[in-house]
Coordinates of C-alpha atoms in Angstrom, one line a residue:
M28 CA 0.0 0.0 0.0
K29 CA 1.2 3.5 -0.9
L30 CA 0.8 6.2 1.8
D31 CA 0.1 9.8 1.1
L32 CA 2.7 11.0 3.6
W33 CA 5.6 9.3 5.4
I34 CA 7.3 11.2 8.3
K35 CA 10.4 9.3 9.4
N36 CA 13.0 9.4 12.1
G37 CA 11.2 12.1 14.2
L38 CA 10.9 12.6 17.9
V39 CA 7.2 11.8 18.1
Y40 CA 4.9 12.9 20.9
R41 CA 3.4 9.9 22.7
L42 CA 0.9 10.3 25.4
E43 CA 2.3 7.6 27.7
E44 CA 5.9 7.7 26.8
N45 CA 6.7 11.4 26.4
F46 CA 8.7 11.5 23.1
Q47 CA 9.8 8.4 21.1
L48 CA 11.9 8.0 17.9
A49 CA 9.3 6.8 15.4
N50 CA 7.7 7.1 12.0
I51 CA 4.2 8.2 11.1
G52 CA 2.2 7.2 8.0
V53 CA -0.7 9.2 6.7
K54 CA -3.5 8.0 4.4
N55 CA -6.7 9.9 3.4
G56 CA -6.2 12.6 6.0
K57 CA -5.8 10.2 8.9
I58 CA -2.8 8.8 10.8
H59 CA -2.7 5.3 9.4
I60 CA 0.3 3.8 11.1
I61 CA 3.0 4.7 13.7
T62 CA 6.1 2.5 13.6
E63 CA 9.6 2.0 14.9
P64 CA 12.3 3.9 13.0
H65 CA 13.6 0.9 11.0
V66 CA 10.3 0.3 9.3
Q67 CA 9.9 1.8 5.8
F68 CA 6.8 2.5 3.6
D69 CA 6.3 3.8 0.1
A70 CA 4.6 7.3 0.1
E71 CA 3.8 10.1 -2.3
R72 CA 5.8 12.5 0.0
V73 CA 8.5 11.7 2.5
I74 CA 9.6 14.0 5.3
D75 CA 12.9 13.1 7.0
A76 CA 12.3 14.5 10.5
E77 CA 15.6 13.5 12.0
G78 CA 16.4 15.8 14.9
L79 CA 12.9 17.4 14.8
Y80 CA 10.0 17.1 17.1
V81 CA 6.8 15.7 15.6
L82 CA 3.8 17.2 17.6
P83 CA 0.1 17.0 17.5
G84 CA -1.2 20.0 15.5
M85 CA -1.2 23.2 17.5
I86 CA -4.6 24.8 18.2
D87 CA -5.1 28.6 18.7
A88 CA -8.4 28.8 20.5
H89 CA -8.8 32.5 20.6
V90 CA -8.5 34.6 17.4
H91 CA -10.3 37.7 16.1
F92 CA -10.2 37.7 12.3
R93 CA -13.5 39.6 12.4
E94 CA -14.8 38.7 8.8
P95 CA -17.2 40.0 7.8
A96 CA -16.1 43.4 9.0
K97 CA -17.7 46.9 8.9
D98 CA -14.5 48.1 7.2
P99 CA -12.9 45.1 5.4
S100 CA -9.6 47.0 5.2
S101 CA -9.5 47.2 9.0
T102 CA -8.9 43.6 9.8
E103 CA -7.9 40.1 8.5
T104 CA -10.0 38.0 6.2
F105 CA -10.4 34.3 7.0
F106 CA -7.8 33.6 4.2
T107 CA -5.1 36.0 5.5
G108 CA -5.8 35.1 9.2
T109 CA -5.6 31.3 8.6
R110 CA -2.6 31.8 6.4
A111 CA -0.8 33.6 9.2
A112 CA -1.8 30.9 11.7
A113 CA -0.5 28.2 9.3
A114 CA 2.9 30.0 9.0
G115 CA 3.1 29.8 12.8
G116 CA 2.5 26.1 13.0
I117 CA -1.2 26.3 13.9
T118 CA -3.4 23.6 12.4
S119 CA -6.8 24.7 13.9
I120 CA -8.2 28.0 15.1
I121 CA -11.4 29.0 17.0
E122 CA -12.7 32.3 15.8
M123 CA -14.4 34.8 18.2
P124 CA -17.9 36.1 17.4
N125 CA -17.2 39.8 17.0
S126 CA -17.8 40.2 13.3
F127 CA -20.1 42.8 11.8
P128 CA -22.8 42.2 12.8
C129 CA -21.8 40.1 15.8
T130 CA -22.4 36.3 15.5
Y131 CA -25.3 36.1 18.0
N132 CA -27.8 34.0 16.0
T133 CA -27.8 31.0 13.7
D134 CA -28.2 32.9 10.5
L135 CA -25.1 35.0 11.2
L136 CA -23.2 32.0 12.3
N137 CA -24.0 30.1 9.1
N138 CA -23.1 33.1 7.0
R139 CA -19.6 32.9 8.5
K140 CA -19.4 29.2 7.9
E141 CA -20.1 29.8 4.2
I142 CA -17.4 32.4 4.0
L143 CA -14.9 30.1 5.7
K144 CA -15.6 27.2 3.3
S145 CA -13.6 28.7 0.5
E146 CA -11.2 30.8 2.5
A147 CA -9.6 28.8 5.4
L148 CA -6.3 27.0 4.9
I149 CA -6.6 25.3 8.3
D150 CA -9.4 23.8 10.3
Y151 CA -11.6 26.0 12.4
G152 CA -14.2 26.2 15.1
L153 CA -16.6 29.1 15.9
Y154 CA -17.7 30.7 19.1
G155 CA -21.3 31.9 19.4
A156 CA -22.0 35.2 21.0
A157 CA -24.1 35.3 24.2
G158 CA -25.6 38.5 25.4
S159 CA -28.4 39.8 27.6
D160 CA -30.0 41.6 24.6
H161 CA -30.5 38.4 22.6
L162 CA -31.3 35.8 25.2
D163 CA -33.6 33.8 22.9
D164 CA -30.9 33.3 20.4
I165 CA -28.5 31.6 22.8
I166 CA -29.9 28.0 22.9
P167 CA -30.4 27.7 19.1
L168 CA -26.7 28.3 18.6
S169 CA -25.9 25.2 20.5
N170 CA -27.4 23.1 17.7
E171 CA -25.0 24.5 15.1
G172 CA -21.8 22.9 16.3
I173 CA -20.3 26.0 18.1
S174 CA -17.2 25.3 20.1
A175 CA -18.4 27.5 23.0
Y176 CA -20.2 30.7 23.9
K177 CA -18.4 34.0 24.4
T178 CA -19.4 37.2 26.3
F179 CA -17.9 40.4 27.5
M180 CA -18.5 41.6 31.1
H181 CA -18.1 45.2 30.1
K182 CA -20.0 47.4 27.7
A183 CA -19.0 47.7 24.0
P184 CA -16.2 50.1 23.2
T185 CA -17.4 53.4 21.8
G186 CA -18.1 53.2 18.1
R187 CA -18.2 49.4 18.0
E188 CA -21.7 48.8 19.4
L189 CA -23.0 46.8 16.5
E190 CA -19.9 44.6 16.6
F191 CA -20.9 43.8 20.2
E192 CA -24.6 43.3 19.8
G193 CA -25.6 40.2 21.6
F194 CA -22.2 39.9 23.1
T195 CA -22.2 41.5 26.6
M196 CA -23.5 40.6 30.1
T197 CA -22.5 43.5 32.3
S198 CA -24.8 43.3 35.3
D199 CA -25.5 40.5 37.8
R200 CA -29.0 40.3 36.3
D201 CA -27.5 39.9 32.8
L202 CA -25.1 37.2 34.0
Y203 CA -27.9 35.3 35.8
E204 CA -30.2 35.3 32.7
G205 CA -27.3 34.5 30.3
F206 CA -25.9 31.7 32.5
K207 CA -29.4 30.3 33.0
Q208 CA -29.8 29.9 29.2
I209 CA -26.4 28.4 28.6
S210 CA -26.9 25.9 31.5
Q211 CA -29.5 24.2 29.3
T212 CA -26.9 23.5 26.6
G213 CA -24.0 21.9 28.5
L214 CA -21.6 24.1 26.5
P215 CA -18.9 26.2 28.1
L216 CA -19.1 30.0 28.3
A217 CA -15.9 31.9 27.7
L218 CA -15.7 35.4 29.3
H219 CA -13.7 38.5 28.9
A220 CA -13.6 39.1 32.6
E221 CA -13.3 42.8 33.5
H222 CA -15.8 44.3 35.9
E223 CA -18.0 46.9 34.1
E224 CA -18.7 49.1 37.1
L225 CA -15.0 49.3 38.3
L226 CA -13.8 49.6 34.8
S227 CA -16.0 52.6 34.3
Y228 CA -15.0 54.1 37.6
F229 CA -11.3 53.8 37.0
S230 CA -11.6 54.9 33.3
E231 CA -13.5 58.0 34.3
F232 CA -10.8 58.8 36.9
A233 CA -8.1 58.3 34.3
E234 CA -9.9 60.6 31.9
R235 CA -10.2 63.3 34.5
T236 CA -6.5 63.2 35.3
F237 CA -5.5 62.8 31.6
V238 CA -2.2 64.1 30.4
E239 CA -1.4 63.7 26.7
G240 CA 1.1 60.9 26.2
D241 CA 0.6 59.3 29.7
Y242 CA 0.2 55.7 28.6
N243 CA 0.1 54.4 32.2
K244 CA -3.5 55.6 32.4
H245 CA -4.4 52.4 30.7
L246 CA -2.8 50.5 33.6
L247 CA -4.9 52.5 36.0
A248 CA -8.2 52.1 34.1
R249 CA -7.8 48.3 33.9
N250 CA -5.9 47.5 37.1
T251 CA -5.8 44.1 38.7
L252 CA -8.9 44.7 40.8
V253 CA -10.9 45.1 37.6
E254 CA -10.0 41.6 36.6
T255 CA -10.1 39.8 39.9
S256 CA -13.5 41.3 40.9
A257 CA -14.9 40.0 37.6
I258 CA -13.5 36.6 38.0
N259 CA -15.0 36.3 41.5
R260 CA -18.4 36.9 39.8
V261 CA -17.7 34.3 37.2
V262 CA -16.9 31.7 39.8
F263 CA -20.1 32.5 41.7
F264 CA -22.4 32.1 38.7
A265 CA -20.6 29.1 37.4
E266 CA -21.1 27.3 40.8
Q267 CA -24.7 28.4 41.2
L268 CA -25.9 27.6 37.7
H269 CA -23.5 24.7 36.9
V270 CA -22.1 26.2 33.7
P271 CA -18.5 25.3 32.7
V272 CA -16.6 28.6 32.2
I273 CA -13.4 29.8 30.5
C274 CA -11.6 32.8 31.8
C275 CA -10.0 34.3 28.7
H276 CA -6.5 35.9 28.6
V277 CA -6.0 35.8 32.4
S278 CA -3.3 38.4 33.0
S279 CA -2.5 38.3 36.8
P280 CA -1.5 35.9 39.4
E281 CA -4.1 37.4 41.7
A282 CA -6.8 36.2 39.3
L283 CA -5.2 32.8 38.9
K284 CA -5.2 32.4 42.6
I285 CA -9.0 32.7 42.6
I286 CA -9.3 30.2 39.7
K287 CA -7.1 27.7 41.4
R288 CA -9.2 27.8 44.5
A289 CA -12.4 27.4 42.4
K290 CA -10.8 24.3 40.7
Q291 CA -10.1 22.8 44.1
D292 CA -13.7 23.4 45.0
G293 CA -14.8 21.3 42.0
I294 CA -16.0 24.1 39.8
R295 CA -15.5 23.5 36.1
I296 CA -13.4 26.5 35.3
Y297 CA -10.6 26.9 32.7
A298 CA -7.9 29.5 32.5
E299 CA -6.5 30.7 29.2
M300 CA -3.1 32.4 29.0
C301 CA -1.5 34.4 26.2
P302 CA 2.3 34.5 25.5
H303 CA 2.5 38.3 25.8
Y304 CA 1.4 38.1 29.5
L305 CA 4.2 35.6 30.2
I306 CA 7.0 37.5 28.3
F307 CA 6.4 41.2 28.1
D308 CA 5.9 43.5 31.2
D309 CA 4.1 46.8 31.6
S310 CA 7.2 48.8 30.6
Y311 CA 6.4 47.9 27.0
L312 CA 3.3 50.1 27.2
E313 CA 5.5 53.1 28.1
K314 CA 7.9 52.1 25.3
L315 CA 5.4 51.4 22.5
G316 CA 2.3 53.4 23.6
P317 CA -0.8 52.1 21.7
Y318 CA 1.3 49.3 20.2
G319 CA 1.9 47.9 23.7
K320 CA -1.8 48.1 24.7
C321 CA -3.9 45.0 25.3
N322 CA -6.9 44.2 27.5
P323 CA -6.3 43.3 30.2
P324 CA -3.0 45.2 30.2
L325 CA 0.5 43.8 30.5
R326 CA 1.5 43.4 34.2
S327 CA 4.5 44.1 36.3
P328 CA 7.7 41.9 36.1
Q329 CA 6.9 40.5 39.6
Q330 CA 3.5 39.4 38.4
I331 CA 4.8 37.9 35.3
E332 CA 7.3 35.7 37.2
A333 CA 4.4 34.6 39.4
L334 CA 2.3 33.5 36.4
W335 CA 4.8 30.8 35.6
S336 CA 4.1 28.9 38.8
Y337 CA 0.5 28.5 37.5
I338 CA 1.8 27.0 34.3
E339 CA 3.7 24.5 36.4
D340 CA 0.8 23.5 38.7
G341 CA -1.7 23.2 36.0
T342 CA -4.0 26.1 36.9
I343 CA -3.5 27.5 33.4
D344 CA -5.2 25.1 31.0
Y345 CA -4.2 26.3 27.6
I346 CA -2.3 29.1 25.7
S347 CA -3.9 31.1 22.8
S348 CA -2.9 34.2 20.9
D349 CA -5.9 36.5 21.3
H350 CA -4.9 37.6 17.8
S351 CA -6.3 41.2 17.3
P352 CA -5.3 42.7 13.9
F353 CA -6.2 46.3 14.1
P354 CA -4.8 48.7 11.5
K355 CA -2.1 51.3 12.2
T356 CA -4.5 54.2 11.7
L357 CA -6.7 53.0 14.6
K358 CA -3.9 52.0 16.9
E359 CA -2.3 55.4 16.5
L360 CA -5.3 57.1 18.0
G361 CA -3.7 56.1 21.3
Y362 CA -0.7 58.4 20.9
T363 CA -2.7 61.4 22.1
N364 CA -5.0 59.4 24.4
I365 CA -4.1 55.8 25.2
L366 CA -7.7 55.1 26.2
K367 CA -8.9 55.8 22.6
S368 CA -6.8 53.1 20.9
P369 CA -8.2 49.6 20.2
A370 CA -6.4 46.9 22.3
G371 CA -4.4 43.9 21.2
F372 CA -1.7 42.5 18.9
P373 CA -1.6 40.3 15.8
G374 CA -0.2 37.1 17.5
T375 CA -1.3 33.9 15.9
E376 CA 1.7 33.7 13.7
L377 CA 4.2 34.0 16.6
T378 CA 2.5 32.3 19.5
L379 CA 4.2 28.9 18.9
P380 CA 7.6 30.4 18.1
L381 CA 7.4 32.5 21.3
M382 CA 6.6 29.5 23.4
L383 CA 9.2 27.3 21.8
D384 CA 11.8 29.9 22.7
Q385 CA 10.6 29.7 26.3
V386 CA 11.1 25.9 26.1
N387 CA 14.7 26.5 25.0
K388 CA 15.1 28.9 27.9
G389 CA 13.9 26.3 30.4
K390 CA 10.7 28.0 31.4
L391 CA 8.6 24.9 30.5
S392 CA 9.1 21.5 29.0
M393 CA 8.2 20.5 25.4
Y394 CA 5.7 18.0 26.8
K395 CA 4.0 20.8 28.8
L396 CA 3.9 23.0 25.7
V397 CA 2.1 20.3 23.8
E398 CA -0.5 20.0 26.6
L399 CA -1.0 23.8 26.6
M400 CA -1.3 24.3 22.9
S401 CA -2.7 21.1 21.6
V402 CA -4.0 18.5 24.1
N403 CA -5.8 20.8 26.5
P404 CA -7.5 23.1 24.0
A405 CA -8.7 20.0 22.1
K406 CA -10.2 18.6 25.3
T407 CA -11.7 22.0 26.4
F408 CA -13.5 22.5 23.1
G409 CA -14.7 19.0 22.4
M410 CA -12.2 18.2 19.6
Y411 CA -10.3 15.4 21.4
P412 CA -9.2 12.8 20.5
N413 CA -9.7 13.5 16.8
K414 CA -7.4 16.4 17.4
G415 CA -4.9 17.1 20.1
T416 CA -3.0 13.8 19.9
L417 CA -1.2 11.5 17.5
G418 CA -3.0 8.2 17.3
I419 CA -4.1 5.7 14.7
G420 CA -7.3 7.0 13.1
T421 CA -7.0 10.5 14.3
D422 CA -6.8 13.5 12.0
A423 CA -3.3 13.9 10.6
D424 CA -2.9 17.4 12.1
I425 CA 0.8 17.6 12.8
T426 CA 3.2 20.4 13.6
I427 CA 6.9 19.6 13.2
V428 CA 9.4 21.9 14.9
D429 CA 13.1 22.4 14.8
M430 CA 14.3 23.5 18.3
S431 CA 17.7 24.7 16.9
A432 CA 16.3 26.9 14.2
Q433 CA 16.6 30.6 14.9
R434 CA 14.8 33.8 13.7
T435 CA 15.0 37.5 14.4
V436 CA 11.5 38.8 14.0
N437 CA 11.1 41.3 11.1
I438 CA 7.4 42.4 11.3
H439 CA 7.4 43.3 7.6
E440 CA 8.0 39.6 6.8
L441 CA 4.9 38.4 8.7
Y442 CA 1.8 37.1 6.8
T443 CA -0.8 38.9 8.9
V444 CA -2.3 42.0 7.3
A445 CA -1.7 43.8 10.6
R446 CA 2.1 43.3 10.5
E447 CA 2.7 47.0 11.0
T448 CA 1.1 46.9 14.4
A449 CA 3.2 44.0 15.6
L450 CA 5.9 46.3 17.1
L451 CA 5.9 44.3 20.3
Y452 CA 7.8 41.5 18.6
E453 CA 10.1 43.6 16.3
G454 CA 13.7 42.5 16.6
L455 CA 13.0 39.7 18.9
K456 CA 15.5 36.8 18.7
L457 CA 13.7 33.4 18.8
R458 CA 15.1 29.9 19.0
G459 CA 12.8 27.1 18.1
L460 CA 10.5 27.3 15.0
P461 CA 7.8 25.3 13.3
V462 CA 9.1 23.9 10.0
Y463 CA 6.0 21.9 8.8
T464 CA 2.3 22.6 9.4
I465 CA 0.2 19.6 8.3
V466 CA -3.6 19.7 8.3
R467 CA -5.4 16.4 7.7
G468 CA -2.3 15.1 5.9
K469 CA -1.8 18.1 3.7
I470 CA 1.3 20.2 4.1
V471 CA 0.0 23.8 4.2
A472 CA 3.2 25.4 5.3
E473 CA 6.8 24.4 5.0
Q474 CA 9.9 26.1 6.3
G475 CA 7.9 29.2 7.1
K476 CA 6.4 29.4 3.6
V477 CA 2.6 28.9 3.2
D478 CA 1.0 27.0 0.3
D479 CA -1.6 29.5 -0.9
K480 CA -3.1 26.7 -3.0
A481 CA -4.4 25.2 0.2
R482 CA -7.0 28.0 0.4
G483 CA -10.3 26.3 1.1
W484 CA -8.7 23.2 2.6
G485 CA -9.8 24.0 6.1
Q486 CA -12.9 22.4 7.5
F487 CA -15.4 23.3 10.2
I488 CA -14.9 21.4 13.4
P489 CA -18.4 20.9 14.9
R490 CA -18.5 20.3 18.6
A491 CA -20.6 17.3 19.5
Q492 CA -23.7 18.0 21.5
P493 CA -23.0 17.3 25.2
K494 CA -25.0 14.4 26.6

């Protein structure tokens, strides 16, 4: 029998045995065989992975490509976004609901599915929006294969109200009614956890004391108390209404302390982390102004060091990019008033390289990285074991990495359309890079170069209905 793809001599991730020198054979998009190194098979394409790690495909469970958009020139398309992800070793993404209009009902969701069919290079899941202004639309979304629900605990940013329709739960009444609906579906609810009342209070204070060019006003407006008070509310409603919850982009050890305690109490709560919170401290806001702004903000060096202990003890479940591709024209609104700039960085392309560099620096093991970027997101979002592992019969989603390869980030070489706003990463020296991105047996990126002919190869990953 002739295989479609034969990967030989690689250090292959094995669930029970850590990493093992082995070969993998792929046929019809599935892993067909895993053998000892001396075994040989005929194949259409052979990859000699000697000295390379062969990993389950990496999953970025938090991206904002935002197609369709109010202004298409202001963000990614599903093609450009998945192309950037593929360049960074990502084989599956989960797209957030803040399109235009927001994805709060089944018609809007199915419209996005139609767009993705012909555009995506890699596989994809979709969140459904959940908000207090469209409560009756929440349950029907659960029948459409969404990966999870998502909501914001603060009001829509000024000027983006339609993008956030059906996407916020700001009061305790909102949260109660929203959680009550979601509790009937069995699906998890992901939350942007910043407390509306405290955020408004501190933002108003920052505005009153505003001085042009004082970027630290952002740190005041969204201080740690804004995050921790929101997460306390999340824990309360999760426990009372039995809804599994995901705290997105947790930025502080104070918040993770609350989550760890909730886990110990048996509450189904998951913590998402982003590389920028583990690597870059709040001084980058002062250095870069709006190009160093994210929500929640970057924290102090002491807080960053404390975050790593929650990687080690398992409180942090998975790592995502929170890819936010805003154009330069919008980001630079923050030069005069930091509070006016949209928040976030284009990160899906560099999330894996950033974390591989941290493996090389001894901050975590390769095995732990696979858990955080493949196994755990696959389990959290109902993809496992078809994705998130390497086993006979599973999807042949494979990321091959070279831990000795090096790169100095030049943002102008990035695939994302928002490359000009990726100044946080400019000049960064990274060691450890993805060299093959394989989606259901098809090589969609090789040595950092994406195969644009793979456009439309990506497939929707429907989450099975919970029993």
